[in-house]
Structure formats: C-alpha cells, structure tokens
Short mmCIF file of C-alpha atoms and ligand atoms in Angstrom, two decimals:
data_model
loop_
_atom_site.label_atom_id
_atom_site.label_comp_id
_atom_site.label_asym_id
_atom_site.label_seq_id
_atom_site.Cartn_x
_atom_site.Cartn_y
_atom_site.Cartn_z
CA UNK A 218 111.22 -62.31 18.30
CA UNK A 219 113.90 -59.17 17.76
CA UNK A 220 114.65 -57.88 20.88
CA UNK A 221 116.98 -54.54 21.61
CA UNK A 222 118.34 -54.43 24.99
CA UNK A 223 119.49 -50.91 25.76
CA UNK A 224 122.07 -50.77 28.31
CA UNK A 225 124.04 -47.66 28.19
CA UNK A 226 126.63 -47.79 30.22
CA UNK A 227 127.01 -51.23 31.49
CA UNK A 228 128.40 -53.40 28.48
CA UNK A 229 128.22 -57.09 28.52
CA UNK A 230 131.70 -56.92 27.12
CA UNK A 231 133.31 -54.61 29.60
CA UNK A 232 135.14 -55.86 32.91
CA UNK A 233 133.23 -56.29 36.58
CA UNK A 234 134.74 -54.32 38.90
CA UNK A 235 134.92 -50.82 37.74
CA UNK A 236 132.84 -48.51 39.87
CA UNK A 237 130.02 -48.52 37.18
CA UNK A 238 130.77 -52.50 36.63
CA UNK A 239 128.98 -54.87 38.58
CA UNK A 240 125.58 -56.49 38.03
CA UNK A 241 123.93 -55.03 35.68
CA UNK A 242 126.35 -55.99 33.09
CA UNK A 243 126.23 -59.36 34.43
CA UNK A 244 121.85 -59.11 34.20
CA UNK A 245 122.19 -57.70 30.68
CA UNK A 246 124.95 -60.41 29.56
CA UNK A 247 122.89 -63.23 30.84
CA UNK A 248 119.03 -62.74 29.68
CA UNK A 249 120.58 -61.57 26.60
CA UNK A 250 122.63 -65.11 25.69
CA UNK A 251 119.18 -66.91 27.89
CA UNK A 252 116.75 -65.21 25.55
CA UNK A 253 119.26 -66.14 22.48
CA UNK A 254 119.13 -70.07 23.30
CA UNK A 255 115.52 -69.50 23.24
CA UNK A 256 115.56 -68.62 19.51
CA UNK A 257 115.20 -65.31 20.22
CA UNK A 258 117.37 -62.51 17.74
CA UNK A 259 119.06 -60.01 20.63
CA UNK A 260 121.54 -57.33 20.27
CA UNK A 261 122.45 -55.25 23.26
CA UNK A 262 122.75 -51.52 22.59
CA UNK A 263 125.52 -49.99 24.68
CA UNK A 264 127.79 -46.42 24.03
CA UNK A 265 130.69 -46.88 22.28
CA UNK A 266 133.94 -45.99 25.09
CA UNK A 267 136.46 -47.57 23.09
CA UNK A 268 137.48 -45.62 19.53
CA UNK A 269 139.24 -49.39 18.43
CA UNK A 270 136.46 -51.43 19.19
CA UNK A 271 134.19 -53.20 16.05
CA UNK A 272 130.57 -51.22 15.93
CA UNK A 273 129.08 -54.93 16.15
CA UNK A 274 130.53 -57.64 18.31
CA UNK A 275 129.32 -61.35 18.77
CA UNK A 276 128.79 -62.46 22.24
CA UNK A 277 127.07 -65.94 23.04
CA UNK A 278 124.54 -65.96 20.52
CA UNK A 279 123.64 -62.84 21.03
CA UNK A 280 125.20 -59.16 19.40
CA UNK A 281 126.55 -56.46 21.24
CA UNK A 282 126.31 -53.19 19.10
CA UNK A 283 128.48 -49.94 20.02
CA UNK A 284 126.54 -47.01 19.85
CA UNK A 285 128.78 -43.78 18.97
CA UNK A 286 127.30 -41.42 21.73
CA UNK A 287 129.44 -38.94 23.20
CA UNK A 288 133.28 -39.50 23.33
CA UNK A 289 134.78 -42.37 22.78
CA UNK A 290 136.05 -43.10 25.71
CA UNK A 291 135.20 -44.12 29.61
CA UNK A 292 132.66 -42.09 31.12
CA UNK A 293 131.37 -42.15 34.35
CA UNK A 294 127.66 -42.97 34.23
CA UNK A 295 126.43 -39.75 36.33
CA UNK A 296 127.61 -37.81 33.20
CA UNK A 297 126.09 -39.64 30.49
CA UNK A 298 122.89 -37.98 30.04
CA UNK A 299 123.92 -35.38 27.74
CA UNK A 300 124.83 -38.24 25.39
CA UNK A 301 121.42 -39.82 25.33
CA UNK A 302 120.04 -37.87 22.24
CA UNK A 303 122.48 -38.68 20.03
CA UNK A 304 121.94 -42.64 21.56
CA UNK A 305 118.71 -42.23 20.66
CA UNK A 306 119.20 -40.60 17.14
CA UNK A 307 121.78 -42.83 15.84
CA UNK A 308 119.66 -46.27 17.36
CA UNK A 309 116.70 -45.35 15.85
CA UNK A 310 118.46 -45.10 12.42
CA UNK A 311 119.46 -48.43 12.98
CA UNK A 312 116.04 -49.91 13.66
CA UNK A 313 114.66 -47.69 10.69
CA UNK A 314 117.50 -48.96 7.93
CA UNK A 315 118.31 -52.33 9.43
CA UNK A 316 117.19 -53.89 12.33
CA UNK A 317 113.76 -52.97 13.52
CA UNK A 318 112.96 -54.99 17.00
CA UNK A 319 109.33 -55.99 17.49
CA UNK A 320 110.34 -54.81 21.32
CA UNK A 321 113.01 -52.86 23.30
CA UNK A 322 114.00 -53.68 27.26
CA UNK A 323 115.70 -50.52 28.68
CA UNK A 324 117.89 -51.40 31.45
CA UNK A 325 118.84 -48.36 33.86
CA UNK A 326 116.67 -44.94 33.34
CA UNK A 327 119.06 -43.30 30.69
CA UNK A 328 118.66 -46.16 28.31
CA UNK A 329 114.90 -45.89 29.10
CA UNK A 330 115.14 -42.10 27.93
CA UNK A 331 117.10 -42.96 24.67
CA UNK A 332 114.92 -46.30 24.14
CA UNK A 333 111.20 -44.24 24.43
CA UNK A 334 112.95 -41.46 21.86
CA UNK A 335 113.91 -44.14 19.78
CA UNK A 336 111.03 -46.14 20.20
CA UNK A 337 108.26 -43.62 19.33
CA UNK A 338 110.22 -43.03 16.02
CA UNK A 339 109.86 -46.41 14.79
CA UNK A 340 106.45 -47.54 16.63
CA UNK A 341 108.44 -50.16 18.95
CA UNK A 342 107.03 -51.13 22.55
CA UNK A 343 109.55 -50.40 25.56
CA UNK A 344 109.90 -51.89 28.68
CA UNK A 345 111.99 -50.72 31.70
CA UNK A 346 114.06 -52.07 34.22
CA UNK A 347 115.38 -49.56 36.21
CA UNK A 348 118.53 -51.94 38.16
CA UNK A 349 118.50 -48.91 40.78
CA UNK A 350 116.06 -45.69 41.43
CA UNK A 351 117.11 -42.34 42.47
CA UNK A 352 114.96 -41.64 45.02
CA UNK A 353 116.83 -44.95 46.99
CA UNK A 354 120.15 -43.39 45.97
CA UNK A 355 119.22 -40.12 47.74
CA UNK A 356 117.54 -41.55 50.18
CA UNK A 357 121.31 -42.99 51.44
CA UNK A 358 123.98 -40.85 50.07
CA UNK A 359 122.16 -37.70 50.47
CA UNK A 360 124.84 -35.24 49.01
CA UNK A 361 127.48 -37.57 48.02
CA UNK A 362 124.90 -38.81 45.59
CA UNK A 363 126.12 -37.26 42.04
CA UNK A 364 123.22 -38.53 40.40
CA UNK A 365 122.46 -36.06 37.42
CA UNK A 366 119.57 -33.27 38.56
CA UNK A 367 116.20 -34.50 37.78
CA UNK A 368 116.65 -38.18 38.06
CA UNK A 369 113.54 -38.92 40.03
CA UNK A 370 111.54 -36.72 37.68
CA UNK A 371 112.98 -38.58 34.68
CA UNK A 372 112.30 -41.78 36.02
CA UNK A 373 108.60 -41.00 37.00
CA UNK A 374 108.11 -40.10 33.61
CA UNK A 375 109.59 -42.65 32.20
CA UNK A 376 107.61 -45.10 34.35
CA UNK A 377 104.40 -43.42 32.99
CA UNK A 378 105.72 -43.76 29.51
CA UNK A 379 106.57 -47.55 28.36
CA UNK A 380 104.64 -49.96 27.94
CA UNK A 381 105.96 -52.29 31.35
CA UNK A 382 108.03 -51.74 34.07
CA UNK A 383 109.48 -54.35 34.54
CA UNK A 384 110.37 -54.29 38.64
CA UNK A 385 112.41 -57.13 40.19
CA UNK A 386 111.87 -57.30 43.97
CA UNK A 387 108.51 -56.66 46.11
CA UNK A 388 110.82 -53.36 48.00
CA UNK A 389 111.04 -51.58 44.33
CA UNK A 390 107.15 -52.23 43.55
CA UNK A 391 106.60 -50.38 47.00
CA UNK A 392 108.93 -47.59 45.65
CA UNK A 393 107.63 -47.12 42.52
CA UNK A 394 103.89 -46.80 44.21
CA UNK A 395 105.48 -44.40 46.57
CA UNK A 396 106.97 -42.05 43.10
CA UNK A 397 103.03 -42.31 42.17
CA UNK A 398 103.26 -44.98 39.01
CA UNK A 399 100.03 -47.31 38.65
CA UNK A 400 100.49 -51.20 40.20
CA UNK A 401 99.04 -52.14 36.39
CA UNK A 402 101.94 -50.64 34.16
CA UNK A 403 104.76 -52.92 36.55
CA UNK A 404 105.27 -56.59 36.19
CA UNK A 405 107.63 -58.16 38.66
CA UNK A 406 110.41 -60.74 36.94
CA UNK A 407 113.53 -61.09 38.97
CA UNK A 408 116.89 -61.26 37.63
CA UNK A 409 118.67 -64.69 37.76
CA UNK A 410 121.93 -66.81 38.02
CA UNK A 411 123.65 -68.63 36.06
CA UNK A 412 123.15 -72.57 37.26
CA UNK A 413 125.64 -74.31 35.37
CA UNK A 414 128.01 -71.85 36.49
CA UNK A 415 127.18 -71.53 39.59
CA UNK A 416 126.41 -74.88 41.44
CA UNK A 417 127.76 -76.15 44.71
CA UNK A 418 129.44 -79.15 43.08
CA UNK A 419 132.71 -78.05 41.54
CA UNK A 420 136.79 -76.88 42.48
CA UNK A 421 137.01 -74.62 45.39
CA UNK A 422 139.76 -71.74 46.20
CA UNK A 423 141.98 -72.95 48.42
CA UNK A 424 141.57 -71.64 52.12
CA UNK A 425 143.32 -72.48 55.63
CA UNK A 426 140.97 -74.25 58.93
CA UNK A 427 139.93 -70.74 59.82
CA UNK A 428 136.19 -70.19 59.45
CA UNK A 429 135.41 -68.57 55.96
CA UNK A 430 133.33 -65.39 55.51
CA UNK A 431 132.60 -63.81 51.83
CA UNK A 432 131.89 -61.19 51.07
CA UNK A 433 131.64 -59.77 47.13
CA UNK A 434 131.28 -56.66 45.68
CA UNK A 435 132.34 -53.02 43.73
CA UNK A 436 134.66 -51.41 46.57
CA UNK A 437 131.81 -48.45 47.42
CA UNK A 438 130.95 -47.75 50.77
CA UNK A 439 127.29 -48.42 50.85
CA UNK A 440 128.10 -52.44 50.19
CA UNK A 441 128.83 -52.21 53.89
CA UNK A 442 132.25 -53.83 54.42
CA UNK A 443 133.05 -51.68 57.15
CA UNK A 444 130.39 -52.69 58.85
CA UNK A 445 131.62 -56.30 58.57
CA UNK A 446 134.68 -55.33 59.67
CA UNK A 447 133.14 -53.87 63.13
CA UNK A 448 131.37 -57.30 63.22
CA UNK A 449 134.61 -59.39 63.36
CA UNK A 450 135.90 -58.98 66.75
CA UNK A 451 132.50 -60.65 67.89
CA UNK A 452 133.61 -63.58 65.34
CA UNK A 453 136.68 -64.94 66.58
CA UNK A 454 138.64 -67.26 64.88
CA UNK A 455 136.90 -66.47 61.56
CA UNK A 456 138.57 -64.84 58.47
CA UNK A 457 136.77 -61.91 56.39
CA UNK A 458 137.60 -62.64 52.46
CA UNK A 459 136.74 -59.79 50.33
CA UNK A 460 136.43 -60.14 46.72
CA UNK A 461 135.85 -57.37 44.26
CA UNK A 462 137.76 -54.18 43.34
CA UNK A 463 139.23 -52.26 39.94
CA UNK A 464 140.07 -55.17 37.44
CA UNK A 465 143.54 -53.92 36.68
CA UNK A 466 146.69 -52.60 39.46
CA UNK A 467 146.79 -53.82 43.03
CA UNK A 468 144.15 -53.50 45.04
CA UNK A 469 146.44 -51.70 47.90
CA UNK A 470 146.23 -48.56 45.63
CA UNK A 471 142.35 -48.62 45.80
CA UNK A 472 141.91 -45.58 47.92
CA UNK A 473 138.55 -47.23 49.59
CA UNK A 474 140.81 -50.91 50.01
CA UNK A 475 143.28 -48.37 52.19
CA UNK A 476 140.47 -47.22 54.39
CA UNK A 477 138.92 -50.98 54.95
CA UNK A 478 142.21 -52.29 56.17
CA UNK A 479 143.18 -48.87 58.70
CA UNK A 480 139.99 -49.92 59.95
CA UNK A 481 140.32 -53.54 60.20
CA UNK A 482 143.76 -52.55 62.23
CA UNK A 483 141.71 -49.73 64.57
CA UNK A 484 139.71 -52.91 65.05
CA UNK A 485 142.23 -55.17 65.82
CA UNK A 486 141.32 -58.14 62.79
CA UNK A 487 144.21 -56.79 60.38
CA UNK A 488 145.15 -60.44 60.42
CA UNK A 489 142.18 -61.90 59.28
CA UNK A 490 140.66 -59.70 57.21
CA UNK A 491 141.94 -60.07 53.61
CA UNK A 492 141.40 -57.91 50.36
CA UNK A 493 141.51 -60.76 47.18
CA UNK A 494 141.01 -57.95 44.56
CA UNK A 495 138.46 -58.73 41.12
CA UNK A 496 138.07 -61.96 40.22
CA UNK A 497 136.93 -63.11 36.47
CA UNK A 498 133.35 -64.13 36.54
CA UNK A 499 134.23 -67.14 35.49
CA UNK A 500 136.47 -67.86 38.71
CA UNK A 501 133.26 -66.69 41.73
CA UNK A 502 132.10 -70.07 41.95
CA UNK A 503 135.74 -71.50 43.63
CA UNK A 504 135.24 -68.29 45.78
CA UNK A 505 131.49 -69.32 46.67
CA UNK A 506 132.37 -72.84 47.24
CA UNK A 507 135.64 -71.57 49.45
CA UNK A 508 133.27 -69.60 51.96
CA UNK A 509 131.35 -71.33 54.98
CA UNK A 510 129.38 -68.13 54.74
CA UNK A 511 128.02 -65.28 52.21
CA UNK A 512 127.63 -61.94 53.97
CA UNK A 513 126.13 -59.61 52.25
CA UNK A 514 125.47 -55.89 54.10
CA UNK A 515 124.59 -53.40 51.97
CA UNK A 516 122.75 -50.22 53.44
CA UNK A 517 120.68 -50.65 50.20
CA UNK A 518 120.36 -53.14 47.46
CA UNK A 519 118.16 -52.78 44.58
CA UNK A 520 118.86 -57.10 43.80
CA UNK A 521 122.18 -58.45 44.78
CA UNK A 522 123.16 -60.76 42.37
CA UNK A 523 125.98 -61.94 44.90
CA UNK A 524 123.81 -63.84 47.79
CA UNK A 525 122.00 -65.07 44.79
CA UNK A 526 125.22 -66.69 43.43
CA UNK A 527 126.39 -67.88 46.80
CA UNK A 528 123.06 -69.78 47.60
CA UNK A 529 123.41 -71.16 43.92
CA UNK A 530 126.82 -72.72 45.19
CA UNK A 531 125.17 -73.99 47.99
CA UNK A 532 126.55 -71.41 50.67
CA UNK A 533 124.12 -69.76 53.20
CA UNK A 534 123.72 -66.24 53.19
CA UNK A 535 124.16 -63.34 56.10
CA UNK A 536 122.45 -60.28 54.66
CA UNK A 537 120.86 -57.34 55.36
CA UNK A 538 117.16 -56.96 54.86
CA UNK A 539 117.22 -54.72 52.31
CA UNK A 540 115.52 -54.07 48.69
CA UNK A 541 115.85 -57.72 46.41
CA UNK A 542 117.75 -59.67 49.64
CA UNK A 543 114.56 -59.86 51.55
CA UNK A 544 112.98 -61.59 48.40
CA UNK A 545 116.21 -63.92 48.06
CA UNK A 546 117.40 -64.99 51.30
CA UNK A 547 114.60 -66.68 53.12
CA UNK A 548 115.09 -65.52 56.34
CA UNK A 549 115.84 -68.73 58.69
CA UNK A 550 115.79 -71.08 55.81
CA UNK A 551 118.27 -69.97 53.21
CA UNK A 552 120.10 -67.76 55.52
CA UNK A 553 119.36 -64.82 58.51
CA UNK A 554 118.36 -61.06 57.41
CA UNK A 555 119.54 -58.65 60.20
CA UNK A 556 119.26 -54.49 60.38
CA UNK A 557 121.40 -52.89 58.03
CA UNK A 558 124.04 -50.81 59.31
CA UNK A 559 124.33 -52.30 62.05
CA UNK A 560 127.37 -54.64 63.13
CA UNK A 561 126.34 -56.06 66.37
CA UNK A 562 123.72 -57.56 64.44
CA UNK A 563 125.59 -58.87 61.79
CA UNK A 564 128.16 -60.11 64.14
CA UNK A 565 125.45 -62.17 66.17
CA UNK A 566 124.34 -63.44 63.48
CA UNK A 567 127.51 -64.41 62.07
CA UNK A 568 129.19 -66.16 64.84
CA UNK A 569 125.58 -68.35 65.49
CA UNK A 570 125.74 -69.70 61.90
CA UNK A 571 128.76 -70.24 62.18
CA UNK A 572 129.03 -72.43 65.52
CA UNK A 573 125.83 -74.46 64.11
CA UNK A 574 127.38 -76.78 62.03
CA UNK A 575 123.40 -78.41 61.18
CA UNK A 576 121.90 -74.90 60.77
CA UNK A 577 124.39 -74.58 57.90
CA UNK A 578 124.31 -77.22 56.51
CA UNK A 579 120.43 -77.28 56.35
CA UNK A 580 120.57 -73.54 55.01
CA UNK A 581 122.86 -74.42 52.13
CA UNK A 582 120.49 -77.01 50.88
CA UNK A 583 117.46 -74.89 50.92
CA UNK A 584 119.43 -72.41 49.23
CA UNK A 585 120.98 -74.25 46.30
CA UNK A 586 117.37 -75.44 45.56
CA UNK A 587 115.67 -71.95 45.85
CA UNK A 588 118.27 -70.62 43.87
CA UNK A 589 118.15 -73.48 41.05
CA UNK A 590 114.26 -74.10 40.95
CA UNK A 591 113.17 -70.49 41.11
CA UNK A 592 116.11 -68.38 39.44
CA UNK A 593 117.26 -70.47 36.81
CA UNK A 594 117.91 -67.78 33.78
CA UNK A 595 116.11 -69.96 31.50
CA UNK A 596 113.46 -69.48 33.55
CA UNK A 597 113.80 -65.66 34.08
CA UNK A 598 114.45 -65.16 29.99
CA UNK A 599 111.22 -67.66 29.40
CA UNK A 600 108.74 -65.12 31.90
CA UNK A 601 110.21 -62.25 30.18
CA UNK A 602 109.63 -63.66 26.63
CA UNK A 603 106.23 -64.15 27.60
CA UNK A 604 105.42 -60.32 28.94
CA UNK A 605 107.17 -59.43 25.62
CA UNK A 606 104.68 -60.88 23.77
CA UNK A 607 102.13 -59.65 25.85
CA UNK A 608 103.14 -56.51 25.20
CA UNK A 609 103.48 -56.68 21.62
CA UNK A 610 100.47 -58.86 21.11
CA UNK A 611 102.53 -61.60 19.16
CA UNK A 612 102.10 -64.88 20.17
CA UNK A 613 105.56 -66.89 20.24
CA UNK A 614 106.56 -70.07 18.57
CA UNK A 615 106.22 -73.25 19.83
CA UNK A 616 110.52 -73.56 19.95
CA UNK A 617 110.30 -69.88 21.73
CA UNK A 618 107.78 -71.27 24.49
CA UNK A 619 110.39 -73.31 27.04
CA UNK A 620 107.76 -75.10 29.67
CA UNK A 621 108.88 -72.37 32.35
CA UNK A 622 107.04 -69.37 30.79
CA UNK A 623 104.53 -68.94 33.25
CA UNK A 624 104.19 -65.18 34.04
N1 UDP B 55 131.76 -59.87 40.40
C1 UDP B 55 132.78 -60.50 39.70
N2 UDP B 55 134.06 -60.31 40.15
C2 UDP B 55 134.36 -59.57 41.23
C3 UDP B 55 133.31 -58.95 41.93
C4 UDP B 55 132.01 -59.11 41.50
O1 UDP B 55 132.56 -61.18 38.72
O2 UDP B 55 135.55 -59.46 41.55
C5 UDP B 55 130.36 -60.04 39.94
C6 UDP B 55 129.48 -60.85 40.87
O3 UDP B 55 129.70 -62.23 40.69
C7 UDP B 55 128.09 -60.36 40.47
C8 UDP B 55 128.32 -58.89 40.10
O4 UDP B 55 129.73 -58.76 39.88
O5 UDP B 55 127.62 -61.06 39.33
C9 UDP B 55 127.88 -57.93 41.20
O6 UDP B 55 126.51 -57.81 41.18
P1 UDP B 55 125.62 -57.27 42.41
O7 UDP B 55 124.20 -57.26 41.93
O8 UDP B 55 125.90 -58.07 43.64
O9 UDP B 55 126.13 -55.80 42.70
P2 UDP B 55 126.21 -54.45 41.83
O10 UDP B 55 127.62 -54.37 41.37
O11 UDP B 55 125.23 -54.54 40.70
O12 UDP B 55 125.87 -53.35 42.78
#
C-alpha cells in the first residue's frame, strides 16, 4: 500500500533534543522504516526548514519529502499554523501529479489540518494521531502554554473529520470522550520500540559503584526533573544521570540545565546529580543498560517513549501515573507508578527499588518481555497496516500480512 505520513514539524531526519525534538520524530522515523520492511511504499511529509536540503531524501526504506511551507528555516511549532495551507496546497499537487497514497496518517493536529485539506482534494482516507492534545497542555501550563488559539477547537474537528483516530493509551481515549468525539471513529495502537536496538544484552556506559538513576528527556519543565531532584536527599548514596538537552553547545548554557543544578545545590545533591547533555539515538541503549533504574516523572505524558526503551533494555521503571505510563509500566511488575508532582513519593519509591536487589531484578525481566512481546514495531506497523486497510477497504497482500496483524 502507498502510505503518506504527515508530520509537520517533527522530521525523521532532524536531531532529538531540540525543544520540538523528541518522540514524535522518533514514532514517525520508526513505523515509517517498520511499515517499509513490510512492503509497504512510505514517504513522510514534513516542512522544509532547511533552504540546502534535497526536496526528497531516502531514509531506511522509506522517503522523507520536504514540503516548502513557510520559510525555510527553523520554526517553532506553536507558529506553524499559518503555514498549513500552503502544506496542504503544495502536498496535494504532489498526490494529484505523482504520488497519490491509497491512505494518509497525520501525526500531531496541524498535519491533520493540512492532511484532511489535502485529502478531500484527491479522495484519500486520513487517519490521526494526535502525539499530544491541547486540552492536556492547558490543563498543566495554563498560561505558559503558547499553543496557537483554537487548538482544542481544531482538534475536535479534526477528530470528527478523518476517517480513524488513531489514540495510543487508554488516558487519551478518556480525553477524547471528554472533547465529545464518538468511541467508534478511535482505534487504540500504541507506539513502539525499537527491539534490536534496544535490548538488555549489549555495551553499557561506563558508571562508578554509586546506585544509578536515569532519567531521559527534552530539558522542559513539565518532564519533572526537579521533582527528582527534591527526591534525592531521601536516596542516599544514589546518583541522578540526566540525559537529554539541545544537540549542539554545552549543556551548562541551557538556561533550564542552570536552574536544575542551583536546585540540586539548594538541595544539597550538587555532587550527584549530573547533566550528560543529548545523546545520538543510536548511543540510549549504553545509557539504559548503565542505569539500575528508569525514572520517569512527568506531570503529563501523552506516551513516553523513554520508560518504554528502558524496560526494552531490561531496566525497571519509576514513573508517574500519568497518560501512556500507566499503560506501560505495570505497576508492581515492570516497575512502581507514584503521584505526579510529588517527590516524597518518588523518593520512597526510589530508594525501596533500589535496596531490593530481587524486586529489581524480577521487574527488569517482566519488563524486557512486556516491552519485546507487546511493543515490538513490527508488531505496531503490522496492527496499523491492518486498520489501514480497513479503512480503505483494500485487502493486503499475503507478503504485507506479518503473523502479528491482529487489530
Ligand atoms: N532521546 C535521544 N537522545 C536524547 C534524549 C532523548 O535520542 O539525548 C530520545 C529518546 O530515546 C526517545 C525520545 O528522544 O526516543 C523522547 O521521546 P519521549 O516520548 O520520551 O518524549 P517527548 O520528547 O516526545 O516528549
């Protein structure tokens, strides 16, 4: 089948670790090249933010196409939308002259808006993932949330509009009931991890005989690593290991970075709390495999790819129970779910795992199973190619139909 992935602003191509990098581009990357091996034709729609860069660039199997949309040049994502017509516009010329997909997969609710535009043009089904909802985003920044005006609206609409939603965690189906969209129009496929990447077999970063806590993430304040920070002193002995950050200058120059270590010295854990920067996606499994312990506190999460990847390594996970970590984590057999925002918890939780040397250990076999058997991309890509051709009616090919595609 042709598939058109629509990902506006998160390119498979681009860097993690920007503040508008991080899992989505991963997601998008990843079912793309998983639906490819499949014998699936993909090419992943994303703006053009680089005047030098090829309109059409090969990427495992897959094509990544560069969609001239606005200036050529980095953008934040909160001030894309003005850009989306001429997405739309210049796609749909595309599909008309060249390419036409038999469906499109919108990832994020500005690709949804240029993918339905598109898509009624040229007859094309559209599903929508929305990787993160407005109403959440409100719900926790309240007015540091620069969100473009309308968002919610938009993404009702669009909800009401394609032809799937395609929701990835039980918490979003309960939010998109809660906007108003029908229980019938959503389908719920999770997003996945890469298993021969990440596997608990494998080189590890080095690390000293302290106690190893990860944690892994863009450096924004609602991943929660204060919070860990305030959870330390009830850790002793254990070091905090952040990964994540702005791909290119020290990470000491990260405004945020300067904040999380004048707290970690207001709290007394300077010395064992340190900032690794971004790491290539290629080097997060030594990380994984360096850590005794995942922790993962965000306030809100609409997935969390990063417990995902940790459990895939075999590490147990410390999260928060929020959005896709409470369908992840199994709480007390892949890992422990505690409040978010809320340190004492975390730190309770924290030092027990760590000073139960069996616990672990039985955790991080649970988890590297759960995380292999039930996440597997090939498995993710094989229930999506299914709902795709549910969608469009087509029935796929016997070399298109891996044994996993049970929806
Ligand atoms: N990541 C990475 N290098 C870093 C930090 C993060 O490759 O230095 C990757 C990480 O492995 C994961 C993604 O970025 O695949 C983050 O995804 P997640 O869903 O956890 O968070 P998001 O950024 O989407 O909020």
């Amino acid at each position: 089948m042709r598939i058109a992935m629509i990902s506006e602003h998160a390119s498979p191509l681009s860097a993690l670790g920007g503040v508008d990098a991080g899992g989505q581009n991963t997601h998008v990357a990843e079912l793309s090249a998983a639906l490819a091996a499949q014998g699936h034709e993909v090419r992943v729609y994303t703006r053009r933010d680089d005047a030098t860069a090829a309109v059409v660039v090969p990427m495992k199997g897959f094509e990544v196409v560069h969609v001239p949309a606005g200036p050529p040049v980095p953008l934040a994502k909160d001030d894309l939308l003005p850009f989306m017509g001429e997405f739309a516009e210049w796609m749909a010329a595309d599909w008309r002259t060249s390419w036409l997909p038999g469906v499109a997969h919108a990832h994020f609710w500005m690709s949804g808006l240029a993918a339905v535009t598109a898509a009624r043009r040229c007859d094309v089904p559209v599903l929508q993932t929305y990787h993160a909802l407005g109403t959440v985003k409100r719900r926790h920044q309240g007015d540091a949330d620069t969100s473009p005006q309308h968002r919610v609206a938009y993404e009702r609409e669009l909800g009401r509009v394609v032809d799937r939603i395609v929701v990835q965690c039980q918490d979003e189906v309960s939010e998109l009931l809660r906007m108003g969209l029908p229980r019938a129009g959503m389908a719920l496929v999770p997003s996945g991890v890469n298993t021969e990447l990440f596997r608990p077999d494998g080189p590890a970063e080095p690390r000293g005989a302290s106690r190893r806590i990860l944690t892994v993430g863009r450096l924004v304040e609602r991943k929660g690593y204060e919070d860990l920070i305030r959870a330390l002193p009830m850790v002793p002995g254990a070091e905090l290991v952040v990964v994540g950050g702005p791909p290119e200058g020290p990470i000491e120059d990260h405004p945020y970075a300067r904040k999380l270590l004048a707290l970690a010295r207001h709290c007394n854990v300077a010395d064992r709390v340190r900032l690794a920067g971004a790491v290539p996606p290629a080097q997060m499994p030594r990380w994984y495999r360096s850590a005794d312990v995942l922790a993962a506190a965000p306030w809100y999460e609409p997935f969390g790819l990063t417990p995902l990847e940790a459990m895939a390594c075999g590490v147990p996970v410390v999260a928060t129970a929020v959005g896709g970590l409470t369908d992840t984590v199994v709480d007390g057999v892949t890992g422990d779910l505690v409040t978010p925002r809320d340190p004492r918890a975390l730190g309770a939780a924290l030092r027990r795992l760590l000073n139960d040397d069996v616990r672990r250990v039985g955790y991080a076999a649970a988890a590297a199973d759960r995380a292999a058997h039930s996440y597997s991309w090939r498995r993710v890509a094989a229930r999506l190619a299914a709902l795709y051709a549910q969608v469009t009616g087509r029935t796929l090919t016997e070399a298109e139909t891996p044994r996993e595609a049970v929806v």
